[in-house]
XYZ file of C-alpha atoms in Angstrom:
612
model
C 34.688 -49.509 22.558
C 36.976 -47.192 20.517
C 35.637 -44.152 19.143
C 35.210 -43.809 15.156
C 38.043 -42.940 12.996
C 38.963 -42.713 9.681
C 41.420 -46.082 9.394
C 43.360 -44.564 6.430
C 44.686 -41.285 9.036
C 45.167 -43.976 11.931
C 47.476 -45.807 8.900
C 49.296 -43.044 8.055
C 48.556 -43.717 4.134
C 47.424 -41.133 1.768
C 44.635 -41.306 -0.247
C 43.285 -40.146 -3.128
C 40.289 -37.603 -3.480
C 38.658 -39.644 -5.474
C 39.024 -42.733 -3.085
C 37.977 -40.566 -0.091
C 35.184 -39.402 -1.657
C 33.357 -43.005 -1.938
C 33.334 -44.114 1.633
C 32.260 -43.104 4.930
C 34.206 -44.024 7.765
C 31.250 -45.399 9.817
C 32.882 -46.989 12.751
C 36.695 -48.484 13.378
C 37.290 -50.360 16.811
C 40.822 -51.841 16.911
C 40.143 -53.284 20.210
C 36.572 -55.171 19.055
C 38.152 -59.011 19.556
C 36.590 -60.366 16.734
C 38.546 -63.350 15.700
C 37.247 -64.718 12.025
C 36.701 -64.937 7.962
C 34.325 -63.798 4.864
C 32.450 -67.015 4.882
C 31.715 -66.632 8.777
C 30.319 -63.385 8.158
C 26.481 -62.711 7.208
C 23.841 -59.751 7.177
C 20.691 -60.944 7.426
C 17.241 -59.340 8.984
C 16.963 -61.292 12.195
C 13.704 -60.106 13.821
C 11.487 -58.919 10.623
C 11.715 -55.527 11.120
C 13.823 -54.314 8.503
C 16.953 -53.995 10.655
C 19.541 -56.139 9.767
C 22.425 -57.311 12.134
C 25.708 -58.628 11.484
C 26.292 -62.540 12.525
C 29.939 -63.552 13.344
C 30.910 -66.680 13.678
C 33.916 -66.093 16.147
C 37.103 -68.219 16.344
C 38.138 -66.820 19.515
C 41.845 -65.541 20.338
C 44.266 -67.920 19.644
C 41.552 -70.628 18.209
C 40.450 -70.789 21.645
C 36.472 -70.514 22.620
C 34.512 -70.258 19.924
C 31.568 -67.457 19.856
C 27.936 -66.733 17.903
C 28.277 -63.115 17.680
C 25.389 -60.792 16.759
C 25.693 -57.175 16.516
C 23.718 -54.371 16.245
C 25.531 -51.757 14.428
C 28.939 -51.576 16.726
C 27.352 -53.268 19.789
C 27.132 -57.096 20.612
C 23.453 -57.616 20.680
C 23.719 -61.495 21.435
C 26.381 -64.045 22.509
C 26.632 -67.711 22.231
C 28.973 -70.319 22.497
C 29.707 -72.994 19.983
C 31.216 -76.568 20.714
C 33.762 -76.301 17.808
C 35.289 -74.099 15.813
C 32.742 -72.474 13.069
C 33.411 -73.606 9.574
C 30.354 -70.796 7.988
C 27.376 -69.207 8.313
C 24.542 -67.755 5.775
C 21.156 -66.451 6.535
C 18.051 -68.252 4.292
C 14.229 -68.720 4.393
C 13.580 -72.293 5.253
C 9.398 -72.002 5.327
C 7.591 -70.086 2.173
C 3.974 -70.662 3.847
C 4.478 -68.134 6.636
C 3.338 -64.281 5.950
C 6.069 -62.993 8.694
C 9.335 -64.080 6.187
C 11.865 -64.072 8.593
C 14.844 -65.801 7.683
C 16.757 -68.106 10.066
C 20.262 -68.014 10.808
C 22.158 -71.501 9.755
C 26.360 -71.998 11.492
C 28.267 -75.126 10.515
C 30.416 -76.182 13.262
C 32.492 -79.236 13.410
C 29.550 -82.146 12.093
C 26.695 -80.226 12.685
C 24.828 -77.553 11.378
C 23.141 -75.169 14.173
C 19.602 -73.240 12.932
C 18.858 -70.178 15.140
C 15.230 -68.321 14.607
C 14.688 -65.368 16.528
C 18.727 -65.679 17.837
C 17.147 -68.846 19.621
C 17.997 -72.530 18.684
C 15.754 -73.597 16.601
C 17.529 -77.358 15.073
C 20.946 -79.207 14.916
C 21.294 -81.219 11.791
C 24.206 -83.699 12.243
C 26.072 -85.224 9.687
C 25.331 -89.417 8.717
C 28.083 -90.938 10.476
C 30.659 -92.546 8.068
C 31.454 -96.529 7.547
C 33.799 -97.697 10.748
C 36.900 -100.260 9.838
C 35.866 -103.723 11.017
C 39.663 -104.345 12.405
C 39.179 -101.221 14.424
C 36.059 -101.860 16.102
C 37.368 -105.450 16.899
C 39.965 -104.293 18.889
C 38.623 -101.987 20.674
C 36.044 -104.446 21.531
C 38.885 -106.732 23.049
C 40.020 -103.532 25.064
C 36.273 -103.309 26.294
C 37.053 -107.038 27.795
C 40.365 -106.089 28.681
C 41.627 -108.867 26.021
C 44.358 -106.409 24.937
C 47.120 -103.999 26.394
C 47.181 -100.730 25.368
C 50.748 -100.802 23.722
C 49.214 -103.521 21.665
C 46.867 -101.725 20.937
C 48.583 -99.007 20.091
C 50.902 -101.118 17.405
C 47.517 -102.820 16.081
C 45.993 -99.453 15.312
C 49.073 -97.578 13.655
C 49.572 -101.318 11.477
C 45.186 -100.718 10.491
C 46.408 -96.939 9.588
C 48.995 -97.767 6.981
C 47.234 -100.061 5.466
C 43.719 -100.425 5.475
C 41.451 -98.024 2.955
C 38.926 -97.132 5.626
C 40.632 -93.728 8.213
C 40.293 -94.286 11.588
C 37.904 -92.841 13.771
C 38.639 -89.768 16.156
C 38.821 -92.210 19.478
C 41.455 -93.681 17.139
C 43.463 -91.296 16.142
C 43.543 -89.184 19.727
C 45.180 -92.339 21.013
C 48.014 -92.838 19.208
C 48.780 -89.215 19.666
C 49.012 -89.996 23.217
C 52.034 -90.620 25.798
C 52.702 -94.196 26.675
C 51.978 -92.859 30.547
C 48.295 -91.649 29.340
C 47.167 -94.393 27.442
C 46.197 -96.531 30.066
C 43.735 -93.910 31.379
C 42.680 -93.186 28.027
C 41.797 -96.671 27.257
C 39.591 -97.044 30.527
C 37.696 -93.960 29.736
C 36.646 -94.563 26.424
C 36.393 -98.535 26.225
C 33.019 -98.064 27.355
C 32.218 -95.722 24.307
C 30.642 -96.975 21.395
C 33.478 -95.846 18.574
C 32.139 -93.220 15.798
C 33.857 -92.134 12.508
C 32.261 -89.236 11.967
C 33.120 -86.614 9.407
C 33.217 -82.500 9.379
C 31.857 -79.755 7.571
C 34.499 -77.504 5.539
C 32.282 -74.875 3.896
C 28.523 -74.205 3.472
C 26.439 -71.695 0.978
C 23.225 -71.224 0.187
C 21.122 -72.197 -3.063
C 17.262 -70.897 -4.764
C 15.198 -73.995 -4.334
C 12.522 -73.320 -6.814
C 12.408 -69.574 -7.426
C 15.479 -66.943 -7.897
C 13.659 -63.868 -6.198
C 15.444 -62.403 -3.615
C 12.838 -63.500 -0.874
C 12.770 -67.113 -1.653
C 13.225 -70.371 -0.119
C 16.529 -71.438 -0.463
C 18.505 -74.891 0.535
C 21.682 -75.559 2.371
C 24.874 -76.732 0.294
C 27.506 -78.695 2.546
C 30.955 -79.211 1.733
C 32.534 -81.705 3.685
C 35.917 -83.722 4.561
C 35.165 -87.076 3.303
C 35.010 -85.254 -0.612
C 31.412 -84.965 -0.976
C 28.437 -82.025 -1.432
C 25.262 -82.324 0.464
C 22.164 -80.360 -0.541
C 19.419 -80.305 2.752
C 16.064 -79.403 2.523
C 14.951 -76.304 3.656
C 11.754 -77.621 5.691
C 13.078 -81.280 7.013
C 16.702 -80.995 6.753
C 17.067 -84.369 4.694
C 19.382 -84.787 1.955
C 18.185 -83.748 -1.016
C 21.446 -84.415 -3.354
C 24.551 -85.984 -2.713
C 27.701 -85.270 -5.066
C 31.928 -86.532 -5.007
C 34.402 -85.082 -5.543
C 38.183 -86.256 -5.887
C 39.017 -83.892 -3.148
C 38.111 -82.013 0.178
C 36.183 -78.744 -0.996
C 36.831 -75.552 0.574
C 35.137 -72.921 -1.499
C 31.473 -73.309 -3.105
C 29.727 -70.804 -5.840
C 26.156 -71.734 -6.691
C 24.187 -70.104 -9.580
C 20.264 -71.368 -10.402
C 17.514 -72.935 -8.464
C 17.781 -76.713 -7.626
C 14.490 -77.935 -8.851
C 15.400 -75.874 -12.269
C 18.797 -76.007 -13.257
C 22.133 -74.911 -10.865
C 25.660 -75.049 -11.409
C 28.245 -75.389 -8.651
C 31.683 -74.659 -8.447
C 33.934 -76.013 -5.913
C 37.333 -75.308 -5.417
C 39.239 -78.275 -3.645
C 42.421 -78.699 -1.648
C 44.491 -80.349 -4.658
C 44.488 -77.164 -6.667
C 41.272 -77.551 -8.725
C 37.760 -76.546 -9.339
C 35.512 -78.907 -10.308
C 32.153 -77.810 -12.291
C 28.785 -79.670 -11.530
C 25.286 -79.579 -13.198
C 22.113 -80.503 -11.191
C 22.119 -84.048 -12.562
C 25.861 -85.159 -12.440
C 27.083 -87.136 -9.794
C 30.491 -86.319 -10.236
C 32.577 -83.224 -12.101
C 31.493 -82.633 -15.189
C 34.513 -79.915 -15.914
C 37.579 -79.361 -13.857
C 39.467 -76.032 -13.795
C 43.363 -76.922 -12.770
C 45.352 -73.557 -10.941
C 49.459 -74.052 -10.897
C 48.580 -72.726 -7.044
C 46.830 -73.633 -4.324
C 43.058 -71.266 -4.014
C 42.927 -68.642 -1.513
C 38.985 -67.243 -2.713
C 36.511 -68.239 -5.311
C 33.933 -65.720 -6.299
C 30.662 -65.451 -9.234
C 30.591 -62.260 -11.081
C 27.529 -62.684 -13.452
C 29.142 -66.000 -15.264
C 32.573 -65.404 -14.484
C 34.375 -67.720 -11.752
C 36.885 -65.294 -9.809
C 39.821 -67.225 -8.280
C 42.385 -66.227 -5.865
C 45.701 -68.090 -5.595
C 48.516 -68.509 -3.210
C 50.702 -66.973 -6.230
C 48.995 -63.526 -5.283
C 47.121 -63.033 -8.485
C 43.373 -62.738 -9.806
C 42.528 -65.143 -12.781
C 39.346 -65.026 -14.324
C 37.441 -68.418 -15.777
C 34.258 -69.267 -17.426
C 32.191 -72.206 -16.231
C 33.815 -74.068 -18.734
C 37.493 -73.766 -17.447
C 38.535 -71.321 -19.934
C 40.635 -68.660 -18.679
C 39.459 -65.109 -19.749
C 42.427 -62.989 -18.040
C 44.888 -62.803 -15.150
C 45.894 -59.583 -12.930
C 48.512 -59.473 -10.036
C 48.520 -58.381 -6.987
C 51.086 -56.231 -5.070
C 51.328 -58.793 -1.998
C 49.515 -61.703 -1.066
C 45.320 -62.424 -0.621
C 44.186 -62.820 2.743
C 40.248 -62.996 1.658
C 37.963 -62.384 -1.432
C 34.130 -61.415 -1.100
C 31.463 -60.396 -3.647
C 30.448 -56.489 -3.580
C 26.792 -55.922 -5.576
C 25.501 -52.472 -5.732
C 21.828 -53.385 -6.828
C 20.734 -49.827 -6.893
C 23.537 -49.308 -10.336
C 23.484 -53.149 -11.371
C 27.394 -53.541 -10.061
C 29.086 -56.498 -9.406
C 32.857 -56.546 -8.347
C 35.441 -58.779 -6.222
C 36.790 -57.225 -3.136
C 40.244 -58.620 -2.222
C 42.132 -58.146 1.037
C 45.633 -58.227 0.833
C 48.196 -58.714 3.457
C 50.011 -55.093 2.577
C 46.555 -52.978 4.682
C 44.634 -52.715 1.089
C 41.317 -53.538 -0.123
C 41.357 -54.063 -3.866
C 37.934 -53.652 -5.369
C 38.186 -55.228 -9.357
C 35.347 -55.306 -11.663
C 36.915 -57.901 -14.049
C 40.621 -57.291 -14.758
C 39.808 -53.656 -14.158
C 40.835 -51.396 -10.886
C 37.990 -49.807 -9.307
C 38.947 -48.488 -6.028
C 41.616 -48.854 -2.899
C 40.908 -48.912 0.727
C 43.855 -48.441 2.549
C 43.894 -50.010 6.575
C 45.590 -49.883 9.183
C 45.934 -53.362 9.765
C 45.437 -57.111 7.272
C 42.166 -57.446 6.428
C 41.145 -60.892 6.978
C 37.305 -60.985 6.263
C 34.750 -59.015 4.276
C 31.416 -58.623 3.953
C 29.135 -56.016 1.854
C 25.504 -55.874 1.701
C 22.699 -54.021 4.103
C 23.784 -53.582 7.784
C 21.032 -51.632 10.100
C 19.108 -49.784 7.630
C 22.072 -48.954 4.654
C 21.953 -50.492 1.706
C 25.764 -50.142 1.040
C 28.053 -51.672 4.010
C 30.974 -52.513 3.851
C 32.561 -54.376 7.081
C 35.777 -55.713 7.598
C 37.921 -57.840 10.480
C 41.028 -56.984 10.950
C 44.069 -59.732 11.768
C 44.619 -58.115 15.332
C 40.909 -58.938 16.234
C 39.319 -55.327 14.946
C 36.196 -54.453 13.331
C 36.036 -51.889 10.060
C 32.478 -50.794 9.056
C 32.631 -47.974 6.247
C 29.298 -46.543 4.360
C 29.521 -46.526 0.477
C 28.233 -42.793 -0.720
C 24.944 -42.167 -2.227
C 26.753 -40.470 -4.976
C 29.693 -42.598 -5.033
C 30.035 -44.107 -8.943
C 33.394 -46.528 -9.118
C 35.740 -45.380 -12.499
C 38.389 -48.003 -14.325
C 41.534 -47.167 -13.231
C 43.680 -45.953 -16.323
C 46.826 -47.715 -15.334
C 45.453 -50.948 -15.547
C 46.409 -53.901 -18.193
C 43.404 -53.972 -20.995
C 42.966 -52.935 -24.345
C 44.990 -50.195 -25.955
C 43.087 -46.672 -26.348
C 44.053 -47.210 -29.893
C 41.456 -49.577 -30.455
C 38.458 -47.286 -29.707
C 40.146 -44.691 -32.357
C 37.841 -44.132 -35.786
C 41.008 -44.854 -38.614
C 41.325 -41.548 -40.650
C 39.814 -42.984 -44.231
C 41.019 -40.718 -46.932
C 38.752 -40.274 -49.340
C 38.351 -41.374 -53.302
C 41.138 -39.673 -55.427
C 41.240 -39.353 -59.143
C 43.317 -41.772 -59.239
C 41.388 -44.314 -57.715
C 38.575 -43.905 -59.881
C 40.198 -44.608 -63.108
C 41.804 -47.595 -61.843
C 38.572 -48.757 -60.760
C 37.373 -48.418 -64.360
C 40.709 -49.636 -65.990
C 39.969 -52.754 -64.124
C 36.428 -53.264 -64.943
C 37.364 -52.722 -68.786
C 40.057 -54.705 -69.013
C 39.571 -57.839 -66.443
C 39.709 -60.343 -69.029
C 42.933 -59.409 -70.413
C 44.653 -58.595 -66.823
C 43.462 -62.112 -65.754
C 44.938 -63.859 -68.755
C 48.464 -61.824 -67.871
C 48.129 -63.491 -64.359
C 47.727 -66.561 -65.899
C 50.674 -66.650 -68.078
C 52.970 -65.301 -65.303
C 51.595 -67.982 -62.980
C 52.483 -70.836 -65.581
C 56.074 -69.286 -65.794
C 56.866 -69.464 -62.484
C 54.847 -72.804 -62.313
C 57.821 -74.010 -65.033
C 60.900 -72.498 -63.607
C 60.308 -74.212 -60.268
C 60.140 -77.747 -61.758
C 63.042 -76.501 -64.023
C 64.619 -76.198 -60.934
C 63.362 -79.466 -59.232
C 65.108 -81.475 -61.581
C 68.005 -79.351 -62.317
C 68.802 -80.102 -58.307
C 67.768 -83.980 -58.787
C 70.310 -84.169 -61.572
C 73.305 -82.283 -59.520
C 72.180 -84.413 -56.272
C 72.002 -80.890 -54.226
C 68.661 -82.018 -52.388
C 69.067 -86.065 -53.026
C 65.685 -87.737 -52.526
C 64.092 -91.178 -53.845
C 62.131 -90.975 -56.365
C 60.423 -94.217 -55.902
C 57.492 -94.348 -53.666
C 58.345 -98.078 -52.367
C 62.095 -96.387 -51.265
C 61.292 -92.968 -49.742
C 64.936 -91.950 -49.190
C 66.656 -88.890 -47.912
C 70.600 -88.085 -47.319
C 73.050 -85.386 -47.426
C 76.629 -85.816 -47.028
C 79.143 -83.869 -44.779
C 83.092 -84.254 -45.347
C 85.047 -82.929 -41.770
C 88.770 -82.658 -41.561
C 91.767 -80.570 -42.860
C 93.807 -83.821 -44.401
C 94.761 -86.155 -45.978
C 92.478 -88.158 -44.090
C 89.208 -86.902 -44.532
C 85.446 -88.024 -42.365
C 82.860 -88.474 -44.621
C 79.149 -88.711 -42.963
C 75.725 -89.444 -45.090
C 73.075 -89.065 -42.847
C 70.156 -90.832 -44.053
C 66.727 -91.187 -43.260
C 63.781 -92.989 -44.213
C 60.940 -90.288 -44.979
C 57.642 -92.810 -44.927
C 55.150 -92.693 -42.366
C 54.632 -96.604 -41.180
C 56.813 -98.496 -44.053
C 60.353 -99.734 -42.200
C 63.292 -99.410 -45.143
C 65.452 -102.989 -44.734
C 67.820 -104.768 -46.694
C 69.887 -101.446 -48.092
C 73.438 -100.827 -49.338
C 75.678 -98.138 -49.463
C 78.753 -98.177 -52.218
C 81.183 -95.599 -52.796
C 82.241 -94.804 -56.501
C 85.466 -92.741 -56.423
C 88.846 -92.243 -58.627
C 91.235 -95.174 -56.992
C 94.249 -93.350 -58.008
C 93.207 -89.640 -56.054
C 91.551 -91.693 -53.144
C 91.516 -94.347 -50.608
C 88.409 -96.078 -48.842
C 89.097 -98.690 -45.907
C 84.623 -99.494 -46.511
C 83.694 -98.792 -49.637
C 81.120 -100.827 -49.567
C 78.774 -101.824 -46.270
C 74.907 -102.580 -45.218
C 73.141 -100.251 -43.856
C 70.801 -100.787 -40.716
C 66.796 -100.933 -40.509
C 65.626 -97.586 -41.397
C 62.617 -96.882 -39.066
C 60.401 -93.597 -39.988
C 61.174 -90.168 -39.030
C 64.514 -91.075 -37.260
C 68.196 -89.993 -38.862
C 70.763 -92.728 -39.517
C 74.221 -90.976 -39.754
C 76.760 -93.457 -41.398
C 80.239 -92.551 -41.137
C 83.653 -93.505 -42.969
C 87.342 -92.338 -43.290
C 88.720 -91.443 -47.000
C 92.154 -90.940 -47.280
C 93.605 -88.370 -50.277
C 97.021 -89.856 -52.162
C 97.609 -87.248 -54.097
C 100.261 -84.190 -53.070
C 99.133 -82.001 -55.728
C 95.776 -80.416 -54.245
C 93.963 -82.565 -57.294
C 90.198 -83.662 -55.758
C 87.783 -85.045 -57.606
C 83.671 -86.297 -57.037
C 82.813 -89.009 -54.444
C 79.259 -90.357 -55.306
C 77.563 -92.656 -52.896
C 74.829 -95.215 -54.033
C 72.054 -96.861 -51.943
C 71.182 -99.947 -53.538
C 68.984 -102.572 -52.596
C 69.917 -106.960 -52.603
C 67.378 -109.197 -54.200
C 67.674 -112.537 -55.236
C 67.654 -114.263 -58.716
C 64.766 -116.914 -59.110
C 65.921 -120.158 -60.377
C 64.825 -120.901 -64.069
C 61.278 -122.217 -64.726
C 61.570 -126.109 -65.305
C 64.425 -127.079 -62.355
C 63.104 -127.935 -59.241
C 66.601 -127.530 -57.219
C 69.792 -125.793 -58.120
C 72.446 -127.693 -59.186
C 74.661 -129.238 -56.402
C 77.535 -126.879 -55.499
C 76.001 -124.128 -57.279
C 75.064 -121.067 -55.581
C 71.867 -118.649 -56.448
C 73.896 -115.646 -57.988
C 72.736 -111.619 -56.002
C 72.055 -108.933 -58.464
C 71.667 -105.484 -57.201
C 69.537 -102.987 -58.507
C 70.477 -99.243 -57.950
C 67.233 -97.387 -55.814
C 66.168 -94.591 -58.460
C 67.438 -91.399 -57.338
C 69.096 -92.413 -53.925
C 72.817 -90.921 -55.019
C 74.664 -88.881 -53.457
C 77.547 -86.786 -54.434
C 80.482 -85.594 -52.193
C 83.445 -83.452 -53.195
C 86.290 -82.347 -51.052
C 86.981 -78.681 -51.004
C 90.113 -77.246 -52.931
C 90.536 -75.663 -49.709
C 91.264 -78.373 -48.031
C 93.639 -80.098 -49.957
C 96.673 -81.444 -48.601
C-alpha cells in the first residue's frame, strides 16, 4: 500500500489557501484496486463499538470478479465474493427490540439482496420471479422430449421475441446469442432446467419505518428492471409496498417514515423523475430533463439532478425548477455531504476534469482538485471522524481526506446569483420644502384638481371617437360596422403601369360565425380606368384566416390623371314573392336585390407617382 500524499501535489494543480486549509490529506493509495460507485459505498458501525468501517461493493477490474470489501481505515479488514455484479449497498437497523443496536449491512446483487450481521451472512432475499410466456415454455418443453431441433427452435424463439408482450427469460435469450455449432450443447444442458424469468435489482436506499431519529428502524427500497419499487420489511423481508413506474429506475431519494408520510423520487432511464406519495400506486408528478440523469440528490426539499449535458439543475418536489449551474466538464458521480455539527447540507460532484465540486444550492463552496476522475463518493463518519470524505478513483484508487475542525465553507463570489445591488439600503433623500407644500396644495385643493382630471379625461375621451369616425368616413381602417358582418380589408395597388395589381385582403374578424354568400364590386371612373372583373363572389370567409383577392386595372389615360377606386362588399338575398300568390308566374324569374354591408368599403387610389 502506497504511502499518504497530498493528491493535489501528486496532480500538479495549485490550490488555493483557502481550499487547502479545509482538508486533510488522510490517506491516497493509487494502487488500492478498488473498482466501483457512490451508491456501492457505505459507512456504517459494523461491530457496535463505535468504529465505523467502509463497505465497498467491488466491481472488480474490467467487470470481472465481483468483491464485498470492508475496510478498516486503509486496510481490507474482510473479503467476500459476490455471484454478480453489485447494484448497492446501505447499512440499516432491521430489529428495534435488541439493546446492542447494531446495524446490518444489506448488498443488492443481480435478484437478490444479501444481509450481512457481524460481516457474516445473515439472509438472501430473492426477488418474486416474473410471469413466463406460455409459447416459450411450450417449446422448450418439446426440446425436453426432443420434439424440436434447435434451429427451430431458435427461429420459434426470435418469432415469440418480436412479437409477443411478455420478454423472454435469460435461458432464452443466452440462446439465441449463441453459435449455430453451440446450440446443440446448449440445448442438452439446459432442457432439463425448469425455465425462470426472473428480474434484477437496479438501485436500492434506505427509508425511516416509523420514527426519523437517526438510530431507527428503517426499510429497504428496491428499484428494479421490470419498472417497479419494492419496499421490504425490516424484520421478515416481505413486501411491504409495491409501486410502477413507466420506466426502469436508476436513482431513488426518500424523505419521511413509511408508516407516516414519505415521498420518493426516482429518476428513470427515459429522462424523467417521477414523484410518489405513500399512498399512490403510480407517479403522482413527473419532472422531464432534455438529458439523460447522471445523479439525483435531497438537499432539505430540494431534488438535485445531474445530467449528461454537464450541468446542476435544481427542482422542488413538485417539478418546478428553482435554478441551473454548469459545469466545466462532464459528472462522473454526485453524493450528499451533511456536516451535522454546523447544520450543512451540500452536493458533492465529481467531474471527469480531476475536480470535486462541492455546491450548496447554485452556490460554489469549495474545489478538490485529484489526480485522477473521481468516480464515487462518500462523506459521513469513517473510524472515529465525524467528517470523511472518501473517494475512488477511475484507475482503481482510494482518496480518504479529513474535513478540519475549523474548516467553515464560504460562497464563492464568482458565482451566478443575485446582484450585490440588491442587499444595498437606497439613499432616501429626505422631505424638502418643496415637498411639503405640495403635500398641502394637494390636500386643499383635491376637489378642484380632480375635476381638472376629469375634464381633460373627457377631452381626450372625444377626440379619439372624433377620430374613429373621421377614419370610418375616409375608409383608412375599413371595418363592418354591423355585428352580423364582422368585416375587415385593406387594399394594396403593386406595379409601375399602366397596368396596375390591385389586392383587398379581407378577413372575417368573428370568433365561430363563417361569412358566406359575399360580393365584391368595383366603382371606378370608366373613362380613366379599365377592369377585366369588376364584379366577382367572394369565397367562404372562415374566422381568423386572411382572404387576399386579387385583380388587374388597367390606366387609359396618358396624362398622369388618377382618380379613387372604391370597392364594395355586398351581400345577395332574395325577394319574397308577394303575399296572396302561391307560385310565380310561369317564365318569370324571382328578381336579386343587393344590399350594400354597412361600412364594408374600401377605397383605393393610385399614386401620382406612378402614373404612366
Amino acid at each position: 500500500m502506497a504511502a499518504a500524499s497530498s493528491p493535489d501535489s501528486n496532480s500538479g494543480l495549485a490550490e488555493s489557501n483557502e481550499a487547502n486549509s479545509k482538508w486533510l490529506d488522510a490517506h491516497y493509495d493509487p494502487m488500492a484496486n478498488i473498482h466501483t460507485f457512490s451508491a456501492c459505498l457505505a459507512l456504517a458501525d459494523l461491530h457496535g463499538d463505535g468504529e465505523y468501517k467502509l463497505v465497498v461493493g467491488d466491481l472488480g477490474p474490467a467487470g470481472k470478479h465481483p468483491r464485498l470489501k470492508v475496510l478498516k481505515g486503509p486496510t481490507v479488514l474482510a473479503e467476500n465474493p459476490l455471484p454478480a455484479l453489485p447494484a448497492a449497498a446501505a447499512a440499516f437497523l432491521m430489529e428495534e427490540q435488541h439493546e446492542t443496536r447494531t446495524p446490518a449491512l444489506a448488498l443488492a446483487s443481480g435478484p437478490c439482496v444479501y444481509i450481512y450481521k457481524n460481516l457474516r451472512p445473515y439472509f438472501k432475499f430473492s426477488l418474486p420471479p416474473l410471469s413466463l410466456n406460455p409459447l416459450e415454455q411450450d417449446l422448450w418443453n418439446q426440446a425436453k422430449e426432443d420434439r424440436i431441433d434447435p434451429l427451430t427452435l431458435k427461429e420459434m424463439l426470435e418469432d415469440i421475441r418480436e412479437k409477443a408482450e411478455v420478454p423472454l427469460s435469460v435461458q432464452s435469450l443466452r440462446f439465441l446469442h449463441l453459435e449455430l455449432s453451440e446450440m446443440e450443447a446448449f440445448v442438452n444442458q439446459h432442457k432439463s432446467k425448469t425455465i425462470k424469468r426472473q428480474t434484477v435489482i437496479t438501485t436500492m436506499i434506505t427509508l425511516k419505518k416509523n420514527l426519523a431519529d437517526e438510530d431507527a428502524v428503517s426499510c429497504l427500497v428496491l428499484g428494479t428492471e421490470n419498472k417497479e419499487i419494492l419496499v421490504l420489511d425490516p424484520e421478515a423481508f416481505t413486501i411491504l409496498a409495491k409501486m410502477n413506474l413507466p420506466s426502469v429506475p436508476v436513482f431513488l431519494e426518500v424523505s419521511g417514515q413509511f408508516d407516516v408520510e414519505f415521498r420518493l423520487a426516482a429518476a428513470c432511464r427515459n429522462g424523467n423523475i417521477y414523484i410518489l406519495r405513500r399512498d399512490s400506486k403510480c407517479p403522482k408528478y413527473c419532472i422531464e430533463l432534455s438529458s439523460q440523469p447522471v445523479g439525483l440528490v435531497r438537499v432539505h426539499k430540494i431534488l438535485v439532478v445531474g445530467s449528461t449535458q454537464d450541468s446542476l439543475h435544481g427542482f422542488t418536489h413538485k417539478g418546478k425548477k428553482l435554478w441551473t449551474v454548469q459545469m466545466p466538464a462532464a459528472i462522473l458521480t454526485m453524493n450528499l455531504l451533511e456536516q451535522r455539527s454546523r447544520g450543512l447540507q451540500a452536493v458533492m460532484a465529481g467531474l471527469a476534469n480531476g475536480e470535486v465540486r462541492i455546491y450548496r444550492d447554485k452556490a460554489l463552496l469549495n474545489i478538490i482538485r485529484t489526480p485522477d476522475a473521481v468516480t464515487s463518493l462518500c462523506f459521513g463518519r469513517y473510524g472515529r471522524e465525524d467528517n470523511t470524505l472518501v473517494m475512488t478513483t477511475r484507475g482503481g484508487g482510494l482518496i480518504i481526506k479529513i474535513l478540519k475542525r475549523t474548516a467553515v465553507f464560504v460562497e464563492s463570489t464568482g458565482e451566478v446569483g443575485p446582484p450585490p445591488a440588491q442587499a444595498t439600503k437606497l439613499n432616501v433623500p429626505r422631505k424638502t420644502r418643496l415637498y411639503v407644500d405640495q403635500t398641502l396644495r394637494e390636500r386643499e385643493a383635491g376637489t378642484a384638481m380632480h375635476r381638472s382630471f376629469q375634464t381633460d379625461l373627457y377631452l381626450l375621451r372625444l377626440r379619439a371617437a372624433r377620430a374613429y369616425v373621421q377614419a370610418l368616413e375616409s375608409s383608412l381602417s375599413p371595418v363592418s360596422a354591423t355585428a352580423w358582418e364582422p368585416l375587415k380589408l385593406h387594399a394594396v395597388v403593386q406595379g409601375l403601369g399602366p397596368t396596375f395589381k390591385l389586392t383587398l385582403h379581407l378577413q372575417n374578424t368573428s370568433t365561430v360565425r363563417p361569412v358566406t354568400g359575399l360580393l365584391i364590386c368595383f366603382l371606378y371612373n370608366e373613362a380613366l380606368y379599365a377592369l377585366p372583373r369588376a364584379f366577382f363572389k367572394v369565397p367562404l370567409l372562415v374566422p381568423g384566416l386572411g382572404y387576399p383577392l386579387e385583380t388587374f386595372v388597367e390606366s387609359l389615360s396618358n396624362k398622369g390623371i388618377s382618380d379613387i377606386i372604391k370597392g364594395t362588399f355586398t351581400k345577395a338575398w332574395t325577394l319574397p314573392p308577394p303575399q296572396g300568390s302561391k307560385a310565380p308566374p310561369a317564365g318569370c324569374q324571382r328578381k336579386k336585390w343587393r344590399r350594400r354591408a354597412e361600412g364594408a368599403h374600401v377605397h383605393s387610389q393610385r399614386p401620382h407617382s406612378i402614373c404612366s
